[in-house]
Short mmCIF file of N, CA and C in Angstrom, two decimals:
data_model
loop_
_atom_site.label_atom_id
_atom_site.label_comp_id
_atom_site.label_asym_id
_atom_site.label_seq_id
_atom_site.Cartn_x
_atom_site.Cartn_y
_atom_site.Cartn_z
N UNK A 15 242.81 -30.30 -66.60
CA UNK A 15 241.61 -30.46 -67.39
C UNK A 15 241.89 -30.25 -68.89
N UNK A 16 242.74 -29.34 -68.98
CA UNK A 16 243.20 -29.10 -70.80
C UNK A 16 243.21 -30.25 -71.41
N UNK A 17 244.92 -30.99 -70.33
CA UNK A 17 244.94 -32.20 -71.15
C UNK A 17 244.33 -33.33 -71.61
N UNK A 18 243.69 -33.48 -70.23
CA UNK A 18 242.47 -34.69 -70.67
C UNK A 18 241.45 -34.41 -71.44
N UNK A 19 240.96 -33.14 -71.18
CA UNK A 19 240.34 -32.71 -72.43
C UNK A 19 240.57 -32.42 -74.37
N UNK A 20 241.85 -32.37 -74.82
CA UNK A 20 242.14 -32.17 -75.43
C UNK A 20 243.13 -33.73 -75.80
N UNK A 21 243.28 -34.39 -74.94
CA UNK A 21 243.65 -35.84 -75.17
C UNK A 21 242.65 -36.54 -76.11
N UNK A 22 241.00 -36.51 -74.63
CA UNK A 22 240.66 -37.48 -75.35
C UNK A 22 239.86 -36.67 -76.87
N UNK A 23 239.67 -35.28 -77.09
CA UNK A 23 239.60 -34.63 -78.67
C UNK A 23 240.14 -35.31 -79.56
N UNK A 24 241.39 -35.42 -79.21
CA UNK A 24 242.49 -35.90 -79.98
C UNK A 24 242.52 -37.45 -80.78
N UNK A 25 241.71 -37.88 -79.55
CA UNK A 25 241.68 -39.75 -79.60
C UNK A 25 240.22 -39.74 -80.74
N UNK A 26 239.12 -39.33 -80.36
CA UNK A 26 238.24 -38.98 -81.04
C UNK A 26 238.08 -39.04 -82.20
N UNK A 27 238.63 -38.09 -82.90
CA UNK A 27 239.18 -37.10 -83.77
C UNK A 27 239.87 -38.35 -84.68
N UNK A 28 241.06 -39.58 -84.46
CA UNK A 28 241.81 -40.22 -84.73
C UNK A 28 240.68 -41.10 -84.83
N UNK A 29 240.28 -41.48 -84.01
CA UNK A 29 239.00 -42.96 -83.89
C UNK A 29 238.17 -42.21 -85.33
N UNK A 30 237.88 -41.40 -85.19
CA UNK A 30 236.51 -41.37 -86.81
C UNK A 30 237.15 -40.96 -87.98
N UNK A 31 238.49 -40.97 -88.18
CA UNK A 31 239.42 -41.03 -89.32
C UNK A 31 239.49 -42.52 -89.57
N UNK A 32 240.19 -43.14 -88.22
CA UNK A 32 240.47 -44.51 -88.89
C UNK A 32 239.03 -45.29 -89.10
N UNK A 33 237.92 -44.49 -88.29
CA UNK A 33 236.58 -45.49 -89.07
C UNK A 33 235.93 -45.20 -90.47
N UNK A 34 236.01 -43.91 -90.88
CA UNK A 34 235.63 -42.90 -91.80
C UNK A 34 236.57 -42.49 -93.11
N UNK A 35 237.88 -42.56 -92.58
CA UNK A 35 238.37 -41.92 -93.59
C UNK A 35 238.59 -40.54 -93.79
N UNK A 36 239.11 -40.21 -95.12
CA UNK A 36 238.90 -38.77 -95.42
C UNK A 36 237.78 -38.18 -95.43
N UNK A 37 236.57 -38.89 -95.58
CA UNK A 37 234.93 -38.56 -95.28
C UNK A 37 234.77 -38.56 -94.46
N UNK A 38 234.87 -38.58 -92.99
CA UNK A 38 234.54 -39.12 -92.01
C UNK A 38 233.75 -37.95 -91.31
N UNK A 39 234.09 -36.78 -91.84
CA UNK A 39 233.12 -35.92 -91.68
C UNK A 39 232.63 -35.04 -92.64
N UNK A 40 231.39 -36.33 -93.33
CA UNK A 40 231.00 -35.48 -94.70
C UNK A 40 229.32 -35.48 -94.11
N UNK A 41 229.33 -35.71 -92.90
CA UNK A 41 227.73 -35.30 -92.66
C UNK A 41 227.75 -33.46 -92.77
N UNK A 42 229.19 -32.94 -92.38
CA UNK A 42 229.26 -31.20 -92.35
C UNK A 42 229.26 -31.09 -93.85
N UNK A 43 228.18 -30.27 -94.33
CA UNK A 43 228.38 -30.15 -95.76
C UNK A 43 229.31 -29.11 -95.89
N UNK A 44 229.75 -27.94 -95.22
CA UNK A 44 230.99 -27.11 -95.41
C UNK A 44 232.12 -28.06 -95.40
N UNK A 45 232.79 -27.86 -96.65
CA UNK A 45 234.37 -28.62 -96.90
C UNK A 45 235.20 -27.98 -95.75
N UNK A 46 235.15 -26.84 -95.34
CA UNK A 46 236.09 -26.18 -94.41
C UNK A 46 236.07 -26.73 -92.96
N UNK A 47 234.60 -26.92 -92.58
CA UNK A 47 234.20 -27.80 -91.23
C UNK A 47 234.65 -28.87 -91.39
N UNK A 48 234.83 -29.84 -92.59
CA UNK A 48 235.52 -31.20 -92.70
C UNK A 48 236.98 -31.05 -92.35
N UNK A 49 237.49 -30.09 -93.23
CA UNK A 49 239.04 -30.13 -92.65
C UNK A 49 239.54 -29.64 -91.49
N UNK A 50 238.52 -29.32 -90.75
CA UNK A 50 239.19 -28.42 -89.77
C UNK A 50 238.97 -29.08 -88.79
N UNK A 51 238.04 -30.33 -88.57
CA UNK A 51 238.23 -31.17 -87.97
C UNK A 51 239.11 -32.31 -88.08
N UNK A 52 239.08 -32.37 -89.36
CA UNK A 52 240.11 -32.78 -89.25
C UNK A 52 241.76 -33.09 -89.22
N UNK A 53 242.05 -32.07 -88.80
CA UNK A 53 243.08 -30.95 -88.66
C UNK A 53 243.54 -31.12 -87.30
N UNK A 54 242.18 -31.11 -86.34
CA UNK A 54 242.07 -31.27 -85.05
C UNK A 54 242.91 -32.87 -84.51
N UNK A 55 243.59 -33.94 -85.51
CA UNK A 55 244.26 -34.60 -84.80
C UNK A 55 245.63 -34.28 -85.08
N UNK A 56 245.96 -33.39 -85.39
CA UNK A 56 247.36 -32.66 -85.26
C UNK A 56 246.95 -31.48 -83.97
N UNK A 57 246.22 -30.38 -83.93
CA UNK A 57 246.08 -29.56 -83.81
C UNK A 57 245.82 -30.18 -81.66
N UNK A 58 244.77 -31.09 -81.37
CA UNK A 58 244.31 -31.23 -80.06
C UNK A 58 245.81 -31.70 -79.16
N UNK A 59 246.62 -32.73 -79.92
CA UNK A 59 247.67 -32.97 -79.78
C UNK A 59 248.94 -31.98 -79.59
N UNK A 60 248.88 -30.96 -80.21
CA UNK A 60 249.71 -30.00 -80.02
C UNK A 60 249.94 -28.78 -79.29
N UNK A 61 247.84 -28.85 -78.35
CA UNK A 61 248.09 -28.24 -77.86
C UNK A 61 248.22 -28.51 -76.47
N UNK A 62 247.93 -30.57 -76.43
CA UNK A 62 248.41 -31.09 -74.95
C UNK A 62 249.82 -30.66 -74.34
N UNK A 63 250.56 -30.84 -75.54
CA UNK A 63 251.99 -30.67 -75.68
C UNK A 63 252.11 -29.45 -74.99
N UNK A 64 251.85 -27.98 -75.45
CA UNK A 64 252.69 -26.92 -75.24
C UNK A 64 252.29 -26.82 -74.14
N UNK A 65 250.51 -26.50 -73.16
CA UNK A 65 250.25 -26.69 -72.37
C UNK A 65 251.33 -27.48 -70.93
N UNK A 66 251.27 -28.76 -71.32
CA UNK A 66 252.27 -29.51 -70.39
C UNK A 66 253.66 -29.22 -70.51
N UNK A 67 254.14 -28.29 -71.31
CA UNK A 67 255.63 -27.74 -71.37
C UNK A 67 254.85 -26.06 -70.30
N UNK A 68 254.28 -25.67 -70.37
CA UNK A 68 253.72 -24.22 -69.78
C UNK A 68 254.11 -23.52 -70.79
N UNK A 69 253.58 -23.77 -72.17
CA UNK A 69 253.84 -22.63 -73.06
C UNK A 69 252.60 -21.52 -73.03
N UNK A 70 252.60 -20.55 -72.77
CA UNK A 70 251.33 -19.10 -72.67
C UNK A 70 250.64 -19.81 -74.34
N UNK A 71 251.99 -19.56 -74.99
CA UNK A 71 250.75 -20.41 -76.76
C UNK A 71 249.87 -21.17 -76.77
N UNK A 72 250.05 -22.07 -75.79
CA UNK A 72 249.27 -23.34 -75.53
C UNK A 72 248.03 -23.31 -75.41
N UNK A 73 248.11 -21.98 -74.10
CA UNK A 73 246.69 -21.76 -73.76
C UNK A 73 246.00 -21.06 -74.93
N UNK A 74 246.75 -20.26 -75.99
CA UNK A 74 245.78 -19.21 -76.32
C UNK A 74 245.35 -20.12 -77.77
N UNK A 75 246.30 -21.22 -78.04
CA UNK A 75 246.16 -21.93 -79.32
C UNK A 75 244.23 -22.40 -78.87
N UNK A 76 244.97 -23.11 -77.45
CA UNK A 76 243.67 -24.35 -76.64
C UNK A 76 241.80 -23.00 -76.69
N UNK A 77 242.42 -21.97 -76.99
CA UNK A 77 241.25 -21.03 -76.90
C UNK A 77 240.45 -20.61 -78.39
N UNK A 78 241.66 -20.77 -79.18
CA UNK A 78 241.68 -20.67 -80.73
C UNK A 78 240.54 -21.81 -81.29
N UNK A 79 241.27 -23.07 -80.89
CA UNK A 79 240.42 -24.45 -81.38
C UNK A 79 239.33 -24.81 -81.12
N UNK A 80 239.18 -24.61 -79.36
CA UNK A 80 237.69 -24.66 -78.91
C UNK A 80 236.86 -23.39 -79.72
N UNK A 81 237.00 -22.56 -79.43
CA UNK A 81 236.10 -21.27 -80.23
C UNK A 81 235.86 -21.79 -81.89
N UNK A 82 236.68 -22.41 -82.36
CA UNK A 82 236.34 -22.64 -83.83
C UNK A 82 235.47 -23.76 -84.07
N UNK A 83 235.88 -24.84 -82.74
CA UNK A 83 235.46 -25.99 -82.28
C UNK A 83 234.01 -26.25 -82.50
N UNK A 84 233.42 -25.55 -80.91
CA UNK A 84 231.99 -25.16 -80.76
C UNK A 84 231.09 -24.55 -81.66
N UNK A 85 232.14 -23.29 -82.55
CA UNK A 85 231.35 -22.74 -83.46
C UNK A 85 230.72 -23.41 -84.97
N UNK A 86 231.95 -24.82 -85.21
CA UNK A 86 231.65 -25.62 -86.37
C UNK A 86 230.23 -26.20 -86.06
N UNK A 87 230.51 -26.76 -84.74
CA UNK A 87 229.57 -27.60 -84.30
C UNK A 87 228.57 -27.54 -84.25
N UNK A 88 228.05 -26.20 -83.31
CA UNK A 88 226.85 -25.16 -83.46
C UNK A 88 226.81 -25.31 -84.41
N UNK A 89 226.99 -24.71 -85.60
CA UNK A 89 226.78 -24.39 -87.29
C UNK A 89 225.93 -25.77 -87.73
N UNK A 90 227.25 -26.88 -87.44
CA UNK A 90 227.14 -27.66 -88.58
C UNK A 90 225.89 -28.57 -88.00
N UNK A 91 225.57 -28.24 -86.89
CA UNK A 91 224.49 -29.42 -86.07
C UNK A 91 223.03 -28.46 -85.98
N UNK A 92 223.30 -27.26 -86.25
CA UNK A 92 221.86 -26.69 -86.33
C UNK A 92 220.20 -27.07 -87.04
N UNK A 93 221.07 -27.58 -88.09
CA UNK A 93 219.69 -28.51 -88.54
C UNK A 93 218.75 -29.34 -87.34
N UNK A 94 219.90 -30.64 -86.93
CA UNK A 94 218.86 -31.22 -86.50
C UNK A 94 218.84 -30.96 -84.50
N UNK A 95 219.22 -29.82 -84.64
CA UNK A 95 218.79 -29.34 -83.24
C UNK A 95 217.46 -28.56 -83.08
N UNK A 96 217.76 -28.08 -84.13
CA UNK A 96 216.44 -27.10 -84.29
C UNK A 96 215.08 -28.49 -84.94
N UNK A 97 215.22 -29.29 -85.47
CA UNK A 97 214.43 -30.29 -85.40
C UNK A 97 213.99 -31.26 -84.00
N UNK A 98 214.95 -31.37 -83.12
CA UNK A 98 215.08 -31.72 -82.00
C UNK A 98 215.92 -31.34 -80.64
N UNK A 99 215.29 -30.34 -80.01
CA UNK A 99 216.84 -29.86 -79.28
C UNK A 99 216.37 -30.45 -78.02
N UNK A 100 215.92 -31.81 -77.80
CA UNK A 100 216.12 -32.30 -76.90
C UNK A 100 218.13 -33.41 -76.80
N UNK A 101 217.93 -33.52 -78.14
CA UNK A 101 219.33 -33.93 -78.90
C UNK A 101 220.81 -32.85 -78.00
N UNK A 102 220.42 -32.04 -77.47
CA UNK A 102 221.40 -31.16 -77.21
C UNK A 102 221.74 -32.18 -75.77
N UNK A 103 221.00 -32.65 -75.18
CA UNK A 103 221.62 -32.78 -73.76
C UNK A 103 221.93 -34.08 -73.51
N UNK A 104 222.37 -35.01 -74.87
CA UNK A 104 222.88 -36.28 -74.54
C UNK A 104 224.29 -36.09 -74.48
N UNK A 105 224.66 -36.94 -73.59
CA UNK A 105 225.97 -37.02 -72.84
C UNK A 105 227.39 -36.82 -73.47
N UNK A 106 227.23 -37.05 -74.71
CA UNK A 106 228.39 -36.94 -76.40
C UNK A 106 227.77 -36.21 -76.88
N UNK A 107 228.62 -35.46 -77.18
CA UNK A 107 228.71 -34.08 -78.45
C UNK A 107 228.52 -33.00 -78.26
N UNK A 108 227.16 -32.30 -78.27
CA UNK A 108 227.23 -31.09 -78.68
C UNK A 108 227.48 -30.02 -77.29
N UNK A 109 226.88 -30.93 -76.41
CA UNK A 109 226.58 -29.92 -74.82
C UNK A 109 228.08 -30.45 -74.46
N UNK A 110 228.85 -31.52 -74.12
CA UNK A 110 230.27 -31.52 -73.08
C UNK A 110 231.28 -30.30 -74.53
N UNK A 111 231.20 -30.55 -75.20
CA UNK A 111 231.68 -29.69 -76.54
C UNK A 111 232.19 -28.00 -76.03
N UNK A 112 230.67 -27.87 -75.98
CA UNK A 112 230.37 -26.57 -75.67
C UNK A 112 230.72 -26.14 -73.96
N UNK A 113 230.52 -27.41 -73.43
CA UNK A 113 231.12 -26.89 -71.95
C UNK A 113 232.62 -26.79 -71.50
N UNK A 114 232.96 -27.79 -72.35
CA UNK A 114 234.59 -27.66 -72.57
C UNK A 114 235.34 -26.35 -73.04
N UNK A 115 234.28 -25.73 -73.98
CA UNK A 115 234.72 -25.07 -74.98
C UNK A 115 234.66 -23.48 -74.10
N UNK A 116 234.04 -23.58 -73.35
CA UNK A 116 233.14 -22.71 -72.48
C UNK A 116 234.69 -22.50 -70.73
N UNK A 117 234.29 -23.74 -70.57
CA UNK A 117 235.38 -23.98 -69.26
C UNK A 117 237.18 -23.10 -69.70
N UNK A 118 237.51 -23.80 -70.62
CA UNK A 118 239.27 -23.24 -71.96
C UNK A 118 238.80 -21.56 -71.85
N UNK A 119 238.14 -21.12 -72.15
CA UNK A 119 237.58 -19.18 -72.54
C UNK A 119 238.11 -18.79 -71.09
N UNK A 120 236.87 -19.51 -70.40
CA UNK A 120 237.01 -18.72 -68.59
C UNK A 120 237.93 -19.17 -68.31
N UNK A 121 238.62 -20.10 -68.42
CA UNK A 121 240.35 -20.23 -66.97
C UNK A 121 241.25 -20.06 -67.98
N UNK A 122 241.35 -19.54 -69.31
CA UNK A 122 242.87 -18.83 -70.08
C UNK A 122 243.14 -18.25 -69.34
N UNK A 123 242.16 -16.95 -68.95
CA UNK A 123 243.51 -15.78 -68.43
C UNK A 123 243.96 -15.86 -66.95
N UNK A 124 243.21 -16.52 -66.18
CA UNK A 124 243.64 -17.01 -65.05
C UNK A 124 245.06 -18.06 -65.47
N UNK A 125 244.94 -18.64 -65.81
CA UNK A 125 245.98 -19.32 -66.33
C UNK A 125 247.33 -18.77 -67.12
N UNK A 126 246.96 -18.09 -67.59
CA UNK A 126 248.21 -17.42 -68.69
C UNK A 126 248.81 -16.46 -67.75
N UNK A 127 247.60 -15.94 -66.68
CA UNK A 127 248.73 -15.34 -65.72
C UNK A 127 249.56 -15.91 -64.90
N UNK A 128 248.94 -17.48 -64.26
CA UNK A 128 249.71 -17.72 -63.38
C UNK A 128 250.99 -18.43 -64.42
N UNK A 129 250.95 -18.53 -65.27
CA UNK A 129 252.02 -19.10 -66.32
C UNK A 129 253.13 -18.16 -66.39
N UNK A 130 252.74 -16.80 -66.67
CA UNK A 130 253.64 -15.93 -66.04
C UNK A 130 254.04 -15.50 -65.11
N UNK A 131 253.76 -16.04 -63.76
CA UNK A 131 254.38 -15.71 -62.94
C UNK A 131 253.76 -14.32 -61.83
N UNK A 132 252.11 -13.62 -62.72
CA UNK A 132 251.73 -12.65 -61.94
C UNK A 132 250.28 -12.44 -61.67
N UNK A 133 250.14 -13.89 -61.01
CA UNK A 133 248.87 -14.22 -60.48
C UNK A 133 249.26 -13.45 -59.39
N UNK A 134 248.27 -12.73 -58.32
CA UNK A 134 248.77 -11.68 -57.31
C UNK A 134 248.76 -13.42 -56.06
N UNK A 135 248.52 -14.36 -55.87
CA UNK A 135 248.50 -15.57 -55.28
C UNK A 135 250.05 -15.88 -55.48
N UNK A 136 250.42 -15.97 -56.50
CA UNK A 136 251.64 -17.01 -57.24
C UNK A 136 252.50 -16.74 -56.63
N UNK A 137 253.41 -17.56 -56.17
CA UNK A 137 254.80 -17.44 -54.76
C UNK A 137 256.03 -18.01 -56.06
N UNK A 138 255.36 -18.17 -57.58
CA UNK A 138 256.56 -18.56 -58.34
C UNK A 138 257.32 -17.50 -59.04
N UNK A 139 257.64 -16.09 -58.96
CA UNK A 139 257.63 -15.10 -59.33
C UNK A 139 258.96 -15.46 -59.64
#
């Protein structure tokens, strides 16, 4: 689930650069929310990578991005949620975002253990 999740971030992320540009996210009036998304097509990419090598970084990077992720998002979309938060439960953006973002938190440490080897299950010791 990381990867495909953080694949298609990645593709995303690349798709509204090459439609947008360096603006491409100037609806976030924080300059910092602009770059940090867009940052995210180095960043979603790198952490398909370590992940599919079983790097423990991987996971905790993949926990780093979503948390900053969700939190831009929240932030930067509060306006018009709070104008409409029926807007929250269409199928793109803010709700799979947050469930993604939500899903990466709860299975890190399950994960980072069995990555090490001391899931009390794990026969890879």
């Amino acid at each position: 689930m990381y990867l495909i999740g953080f694949l298609q971030g990645a593709c995303v992320h690349v798709l509204d650069l090459v439609r947008g540009g360096i603006h491409a996210y100037a609806s976030f009036p924080q300059v910092s929310f602009q770059a940090f998304f867009i940052s995210l097509v180095v960043l979603d990419p790198l952490v398909v990578v370590l992940v599919a090598l079983m790097r423990p970084v991987g996971v905790r990077l993949a926990v780093c991005v979503m948390a900053l992720d969700v939190s831009a998002n929240w932030i930067g979309n509060w306006p018009w949620l709070r104008a409409d938060p029926t807007r929250l439960l269409q199928p793109v953006g803010l709700l799979p975002i947050t469930l993604f973002g939500l899903f990466v938190v709860v299975s890190s440490t399950p994960l980072l253990r069995a990555m090490r080897g001391r899931h009390p299950r794990c026969t890879t010791r």
